[in-house]
Amino acid sequence: MTIQKNISLKPYNTFGIDAKAAEFVEIKTEGKIVELIKSGVLAGKKSLILGGGSNIVFTQDYDGLVVHMATKGIEFVEDQGETSLLAAQAGEVWSDFVHQTISQGYSGLENLAGIPGTVGAAPVQNVGAYGREAKDVIHSVKCYDIETGETRIFANEECRFGYRNSIFKQECADRYIVASVTFRLSKRHNPNIEYKALKDTLAGKGITNPTPREIAQTITEIRDAKLPKPEETGSAGSFFKNPVVSASLHDQIKEEHPNLVSFVVDDDHYKLAAGWLIEQCGWKGRGIGNAGVYAKQALVLVNNGGCTGKEVTTLSNAIIADVEAKFGVTLTPEAIII
Ligand code: EPU
């Protein structure tokens, strides 16, 4: 296991920000996780576990140890009748894993096709798109305790999943390294096509009872039309969360802005489309310095070339201030700002 010094993180974050890590180590096997912990190099040291770097913005050099998870492997765990359990190592590329399960005849991950990043990051922020969240299909998460090296398996309920949230971002932040994730996938397809953009696009193609492959394909097309391609334009996907507000604030905004895009959460709360709020403030397609607001989806901040993390935070603060002033709603970043 080699610990490298002064390494550029540019290839390791999808925003393409050129920050440096004081120390950097790549982990290629599960055994190396244990070796890393037992070696004691993590003790008392600032460290960052990095997967695909697709949800992170570096605003400065990282003065600790970056642990890049590059473990690979997909394993059939158990046949449970109508479902099967499949485990994937943390460093597996999420999108490849999704397509592999579809090819093997499983259903459950098709709505999550095309999300950048790795399997290990999926439970941490409970990735979600097009009507499905990782929590709906995660059976359990195998982790190593950074202090003791002991294994701990978190059952789905123990992960305390929420909207882009989990125990790994809260109480257990910086305490565990996710080694692998076990998913419960269905052998019988039960399509979930309620998300409006998905439903409309499938209807436009005349598909009423889509296969998992058709769902994944359609979602990939929607994503390609709306989101920047990571290999062409740097971004961290949605930069902000969609804010959840009280029904009374929602009604007040709706009265002034009848085309507000919102979704019912429960009797007292609504989720607002942050992209819509940002667009109304005139930010779509604009920017500050080399940081921009993507012209096709205002929730996504992009690197227009050589952008620094500071430019991203200057832009995000300006957006937050404008949305607050116009709607009385405070946006919070979904991306992790370091
Ligand atoms: N909208 C606008 N203007 C915009 C963007 C959106 O008016 O510039 C409105 C549209 O009316 C649209 C609605 O907002 O119908 C919702 O937009 P979209 O379907 O693109 O989804 P989103 O709420 O903006 C969320 C996730 C995405 C995920 C999509 C699809 C969050 C923070 N983002 O975006 O996830 O792909 O739904 O399910 O929840 C990510 O987390 O990185 C990510 C890309």
Coordinates of C-alpha atoms and ligand atoms in Angstrom, one line a residue:
M1 CA 0.0 0.0 0.0
T2 CA 1.6 3.2 -1.2
I3 CA 0.7 6.6 0.3
Q4 CA 1.5 9.2 -2.3
K5 CA 2.1 12.9 -1.5
N6 CA 0.9 16.1 -3.0
I7 CA -1.5 14.5 -5.6
S8 CA -3.8 16.5 -7.8
L9 CA -7.5 15.6 -7.2
K10 CA -8.6 16.9 -10.6
P11 CA -9.1 13.4 -12.1
Y12 CA -10.9 12.3 -8.9
N13 CA -13.7 14.8 -8.8
T14 CA -16.3 15.2 -11.6
F15 CA -16.4 19.0 -11.1
G16 CA -12.8 18.9 -12.4
I17 CA -11.4 21.2 -9.7
D18 CA -7.6 21.2 -9.4
A19 CA -7.1 20.9 -5.7
K20 CA -4.3 18.9 -4.2
A21 CA -4.3 16.1 -1.5
A22 CA -1.5 16.2 1.0
E23 CA -1.6 12.4 1.0
F24 CA -3.5 10.0 -1.3
V25 CA -4.0 6.2 -1.2
E26 CA -5.8 3.9 -3.6
I27 CA -7.6 0.9 -2.1
K28 CA -8.1 -1.9 -4.6
T29 CA -9.2 -4.8 -2.4
E30 CA -11.3 -5.2 0.7
G31 CA -8.3 -6.6 2.5
K32 CA -6.5 -3.3 1.9
I33 CA -9.2 -1.5 3.9
V34 CA -8.3 -3.6 6.9
E35 CA -4.6 -3.2 6.2
L36 CA -5.0 0.6 6.0
I37 CA -6.9 0.8 9.3
K38 CA -4.5 -1.6 11.1
S39 CA -1.4 0.3 9.9
G40 CA -2.5 3.2 12.1
V41 CA -2.0 5.8 9.4
L42 CA -5.6 7.0 9.8
A43 CA -5.4 7.5 13.6
G44 CA -5.8 11.1 14.6
K45 CA -5.5 12.1 10.9
K46 CA -7.9 14.1 8.8
S47 CA -9.1 11.7 6.1
L48 CA -11.6 11.7 3.3
I49 CA -13.1 8.6 1.7
L50 CA -13.6 9.2 -2.0
G51 CA -15.6 7.2 -4.5
G52 CA -16.3 8.7 -7.9
G53 CA -16.0 12.2 -6.6
S54 CA -19.3 13.1 -8.2
N55 CA -20.9 14.9 -5.3
I56 CA -18.0 16.9 -4.0
V57 CA -16.6 20.4 -4.4
F58 CA -13.0 21.1 -3.3
T59 CA -12.7 24.8 -2.3
Q60 CA -9.1 24.4 -1.2
D61 CA -6.3 21.8 -1.1
Y62 CA -7.0 18.9 1.2
D63 CA -4.5 18.8 4.0
G64 CA -5.2 15.2 5.1
L65 CA -5.3 11.7 3.6
V66 CA -7.6 11.0 0.7
V67 CA -8.6 7.3 0.5
H68 CA -9.8 6.5 -3.0
M69 CA -12.0 3.4 -3.1
A70 CA -11.3 1.3 -6.2
T71 CA -12.4 -2.1 -5.0
K72 CA -14.2 -4.2 -7.6
G73 CA -16.5 -7.2 -7.6
I74 CA -20.1 -8.2 -7.8
E75 CA -21.3 -11.3 -5.9
F76 CA -24.5 -13.3 -5.9
V77 CA -25.4 -13.7 -2.3
E78 CA -28.7 -15.5 -1.9
D79 CA -31.8 -16.6 -3.8
Q80 CA -34.9 -15.6 -1.8
G81 CA -37.6 -16.8 -4.2
E82 CA -39.0 -13.7 -6.0
T83 CA -36.0 -11.7 -5.1
S84 CA -32.2 -12.2 -4.9
L85 CA -29.5 -10.6 -2.9
L86 CA -26.5 -9.2 -4.8
A87 CA -23.5 -7.5 -3.3
A88 CA -21.2 -5.0 -5.0
Q89 CA -17.9 -3.7 -3.8
A90 CA -17.8 0.0 -2.9
G91 CA -15.5 0.9 -5.9
E92 CA -17.8 -0.5 -8.6
V93 CA -19.0 2.1 -11.0
W94 CA -22.7 2.6 -10.1
S95 CA -24.0 2.9 -13.6
D96 CA -22.1 -0.3 -14.8
F97 CA -23.5 -2.2 -11.9
V98 CA -27.1 -1.1 -12.7
H99 CA -26.7 -2.2 -16.3
Q100 CA -25.2 -5.5 -15.2
T101 CA -28.1 -6.3 -13.0
I102 CA -30.5 -5.5 -15.8
S103 CA -28.6 -7.8 -18.2
Q104 CA -28.9 -10.6 -15.6
G105 CA -32.7 -10.1 -15.6
Y106 CA -33.2 -8.3 -12.4
S107 CA -35.4 -5.3 -11.7
G108 CA -35.1 -2.6 -9.1
L109 CA -32.2 -0.4 -10.2
E110 CA -33.4 0.6 -13.7
N111 CA -34.7 4.0 -12.5
L112 CA -31.3 4.8 -11.1
A113 CA -29.4 4.2 -14.4
G114 CA -26.9 6.9 -15.4
I115 CA -26.2 8.3 -12.0
P116 CA -22.5 9.1 -11.8
G117 CA -20.4 7.8 -8.9
T118 CA -19.7 4.5 -7.2
V119 CA -21.7 1.9 -5.3
G120 CA -20.1 2.8 -2.0
A121 CA -21.4 6.4 -2.2
A122 CA -25.0 5.3 -3.0
P123 CA -26.0 4.5 0.6
V124 CA -24.1 7.5 2.0
Q125 CA -26.3 10.1 0.3
N126 CA -29.2 7.7 -0.6
V127 CA -28.9 8.5 -4.3
G128 CA -32.3 9.0 -6.0
A129 CA -33.8 9.8 -9.4
Y130 CA -37.0 9.3 -11.4
G131 CA -39.1 8.0 -8.5
R132 CA -36.7 5.6 -6.9
E133 CA -34.1 5.9 -4.1
A134 CA -31.2 3.6 -3.3
K135 CA -32.9 2.9 0.1
D136 CA -35.8 1.1 -1.8
V137 CA -33.4 -1.6 -2.9
I138 CA -30.6 -1.6 -0.4
H139 CA -30.7 -4.7 1.9
S140 CA -27.6 -3.9 4.0
V141 CA -24.3 -2.1 4.0
K142 CA -21.0 -3.7 5.1
C143 CA -18.6 -1.2 6.7
Y144 CA -15.3 -1.2 8.6
D145 CA -14.9 0.9 11.7
I146 CA -12.1 3.4 11.0
E147 CA -10.9 3.2 14.6
T148 CA -11.0 -0.5 15.4
G149 CA -11.0 -2.2 12.0
E150 CA -14.0 -4.2 13.0
T151 CA -16.7 -5.0 10.5
R152 CA -20.2 -3.8 11.0
I153 CA -23.2 -4.6 8.9
F154 CA -26.0 -2.0 8.8
A155 CA -29.4 -3.4 8.0
N156 CA -31.5 -1.1 5.8
E157 CA -33.5 0.3 8.8
E158 CA -30.2 1.0 10.7
C159 CA -29.0 3.3 7.9
R160 CA -31.7 5.8 8.7
F161 CA -32.2 6.8 5.1
G162 CA -33.8 10.2 4.3
Y163 CA -33.8 12.5 1.3
R164 CA -30.2 12.5 0.1
N165 CA -29.3 11.5 3.7
S166 CA -28.3 8.6 5.9
I167 CA -26.6 7.7 9.2
F168 CA -23.3 7.8 7.2
K169 CA -23.7 11.6 6.7
Q170 CA -24.9 12.2 10.2
E171 CA -24.0 10.3 13.5
C172 CA -21.6 8.0 11.7
A173 CA -19.9 10.6 9.4
D174 CA -16.2 9.8 9.3
R175 CA -16.5 6.7 11.4
Y176 CA -16.9 4.0 8.8
I177 CA -15.6 3.0 5.4
V178 CA -18.3 1.4 3.3
A179 CA -16.8 -1.8 1.8
S180 CA -19.8 -3.3 0.0
V181 CA -23.5 -2.9 -0.5
T182 CA -26.0 -5.7 -0.7
F183 CA -29.1 -5.1 -2.8
R184 CA -32.4 -6.9 -2.8
L185 CA -33.5 -7.1 -6.5
S186 CA -36.6 -8.5 -8.0
K187 CA -36.9 -11.3 -10.5
R188 CA -40.3 -10.2 -11.4
H189 CA -40.5 -6.7 -13.0
N190 CA -42.8 -4.2 -11.4
P191 CA -42.3 -1.0 -13.4
N192 CA -42.2 2.3 -11.5
I193 CA -43.0 4.9 -14.1
E194 CA -44.9 7.5 -12.1
Y195 CA -42.2 10.3 -12.3
K196 CA -43.7 12.8 -14.8
A197 CA -40.8 13.2 -17.1
L198 CA -40.4 9.4 -17.4
K199 CA -44.1 8.8 -17.9
D200 CA -44.4 11.4 -20.6
T201 CA -41.3 10.3 -22.5
L202 CA -42.4 6.6 -22.4
A203 CA -45.9 7.7 -23.6
G204 CA -44.3 9.7 -26.4
K205 CA -42.6 6.5 -27.5
G206 CA -45.8 4.5 -27.3
I207 CA -44.4 2.2 -24.5
T208 CA -47.0 1.3 -21.9
N209 CA -45.5 -1.7 -20.2
P210 CA -41.7 -1.0 -20.3
T211 CA -39.0 -3.6 -19.5
P212 CA -36.2 -2.6 -17.1
R213 CA -34.0 -2.1 -20.1
E214 CA -36.5 0.3 -21.7
I215 CA -36.8 2.3 -18.5
A216 CA -33.0 2.6 -18.1
Q217 CA -32.7 3.5 -21.8
T218 CA -35.4 6.2 -21.5
I219 CA -34.0 7.6 -18.3
T220 CA -30.6 7.8 -20.0
E221 CA -32.1 9.8 -22.8
I222 CA -33.8 12.2 -20.4
R223 CA -30.6 12.6 -18.4
D224 CA -28.6 13.2 -21.5
A225 CA -31.0 15.9 -22.6
K226 CA -31.0 17.7 -19.2
L227 CA -27.7 17.0 -17.4
P228 CA -24.1 17.8 -18.5
K229 CA -22.0 14.8 -19.7
P230 CA -19.3 14.4 -17.0
E231 CA -16.7 13.8 -19.7
E232 CA -17.5 17.1 -21.4
T233 CA -18.6 19.5 -18.6
G234 CA -17.6 19.3 -15.0
S235 CA -20.4 19.3 -12.4
A236 CA -21.5 17.7 -9.2
G237 CA -25.0 16.8 -10.5
S238 CA -27.7 18.6 -8.5
F239 CA -25.9 21.2 -6.5
F240 CA -28.8 22.0 -4.1
K241 CA -31.4 19.9 -2.5
N242 CA -35.1 20.5 -3.3
P243 CA -36.2 22.4 -0.2
V244 CA -39.1 21.1 1.9
V245 CA -41.3 23.9 3.2
S246 CA -44.4 24.3 5.3
A247 CA -47.8 24.1 3.5
S248 CA -48.5 27.8 4.6
L249 CA -45.3 29.1 3.0
H250 CA -45.9 26.9 -0.1
D251 CA -49.5 28.4 -0.4
Q252 CA -48.1 31.9 0.0
I253 CA -45.5 31.5 -2.8
K254 CA -48.1 29.7 -5.0
E255 CA -50.5 32.6 -4.7
E256 CA -47.8 35.0 -6.0
H257 CA -46.3 32.5 -8.5
P258 CA -49.1 30.2 -9.8
N259 CA -46.6 28.2 -11.9
L260 CA -44.5 27.1 -8.9
V261 CA -43.4 23.5 -9.3
S262 CA -44.0 21.6 -6.1
F263 CA -44.7 18.1 -4.8
V264 CA -46.8 17.1 -1.7
V265 CA -44.6 15.5 1.0
D266 CA -47.3 15.2 3.7
D267 CA -50.3 17.1 5.0
D268 CA -48.1 20.0 6.3
H269 CA -45.2 20.0 3.9
Y270 CA -44.3 20.5 0.2
K271 CA -41.1 19.9 -1.7
L272 CA -40.2 22.7 -4.1
A273 CA -38.3 22.3 -7.4
A274 CA -35.1 24.2 -6.6
G275 CA -34.3 24.3 -10.3
W276 CA -37.5 26.3 -10.9
L277 CA -36.8 28.7 -8.0
I278 CA -33.3 29.4 -9.3
E279 CA -34.5 29.8 -12.9
Q280 CA -37.1 32.4 -11.7
C281 CA -34.2 34.4 -10.2
G282 CA -32.7 34.6 -13.6
W283 CA -29.7 32.5 -13.0
K284 CA -30.2 29.8 -15.6
G285 CA -27.3 29.9 -18.1
R286 CA -25.5 32.6 -16.1
G287 CA -22.5 32.4 -13.8
I288 CA -19.7 34.0 -11.9
G289 CA -16.2 33.7 -13.2
N290 CA -15.7 30.2 -14.5
A291 CA -18.6 28.7 -12.5
G292 CA -21.9 28.6 -14.2
V293 CA -25.5 27.6 -13.9
Y294 CA -26.3 24.9 -16.5
A295 CA -28.5 26.3 -19.3
K296 CA -30.7 23.2 -19.4
Q297 CA -31.2 22.5 -15.7
A298 CA -30.7 25.3 -13.2
L299 CA -30.1 23.0 -10.3
V300 CA -26.8 22.0 -11.7
L301 CA -23.7 24.2 -11.3
V302 CA -21.0 23.6 -13.9
N303 CA -17.3 24.2 -14.5
N304 CA -17.1 26.4 -17.6
G305 CA -13.3 25.8 -17.8
G306 CA -10.7 26.1 -15.1
C307 CA -13.2 26.9 -12.4
T308 CA -12.0 27.0 -8.8
G309 CA -14.0 25.8 -5.8
K310 CA -14.1 29.4 -4.5
E311 CA -15.9 30.5 -7.6
V312 CA -18.4 27.7 -7.1
T313 CA -19.1 28.8 -3.5
T314 CA -19.3 32.5 -4.6
L315 CA -21.9 31.5 -7.2
S316 CA -23.8 29.3 -4.9
N317 CA -24.0 31.9 -2.2
A318 CA -25.3 34.5 -4.7
I319 CA -28.0 32.0 -5.7
I320 CA -28.9 31.2 -2.1
A321 CA -29.2 35.0 -1.4
D322 CA -31.4 35.7 -4.4
V323 CA -33.8 32.7 -3.8
E324 CA -34.1 33.7 -0.2
A325 CA -34.9 37.3 -1.1
K326 CA -37.4 36.4 -3.7
F327 CA -39.2 33.4 -2.1
G328 CA -38.2 33.4 1.6
V329 CA -36.8 29.9 1.0
T330 CA -33.2 28.9 2.0
L331 CA -31.5 26.5 -0.4
T332 CA -29.0 24.1 1.1
P333 CA -26.2 22.4 -1.0
E334 CA -26.6 18.7 -1.8
A335 CA -23.0 18.5 -2.9
I336 CA -20.4 18.2 -0.1
I337 CA -18.3 21.3 0.1
I338 CA -14.8 20.7 1.4
Ligands
EPU1 N1 -37.4 22.9 -13.2 C1 -37.4 24.1 -13.8 N2 -36.2 24.7 -14.1 C2 -35.0 24.1 -14.1 C3 -35.0 22.8 -13.5 C4 -36.2 22.2 -13.1 O1 -38.4 24.8 -13.9 O2 -34.0 24.7 -14.5 C5 -38.6 22.2 -12.8 C6 -39.3 21.5 -14.0 O3 -40.6 21.9 -14.0 C7 -39.2 20.0 -13.6 C8 -39.0 20.0 -12.1 O4 -38.4 21.3 -11.8 O5 -40.3 19.4 -14.1 C9 -38.2 18.9 -11.6 O6 -37.0 18.9 -12.4 P1 -36.2 17.5 -12.7 O7 -37.1 16.4 -13.1 O8 -35.1 17.8 -13.6 O9 -35.7 17.1 -11.2 P2 -35.0 17.9 -10.0 O10 -36.0 18.0 -8.9 O11 -34.5 19.2 -10.5 C10 -34.1 15.8 -8.9 C11 -32.8 15.2 -8.4 C12 -31.9 14.8 -9.5 C13 -32.7 13.7 -10.3 C14 -34.0 14.3 -10.8 C15 -34.9 13.2 -11.4 C16 -32.4 16.4 -6.3 C17 -31.5 17.4 -5.6 N3 -32.1 16.2 -7.6 O12 -33.8 16.9 -9.7 O13 -30.8 14.2 -9.0 O14 -31.9 13.2 -11.4 O15 -34.8 14.8 -9.7 O16 -35.4 12.4 -10.5 O17 -33.2 15.8 -5.7 C18 -28.6 14.6 -8.2 O18 -29.0 14.4 -7.1 O19 -27.4 14.9 -8.5 C19 -29.5 14.6 -9.3 C20 -29.2 14.9 -10.6

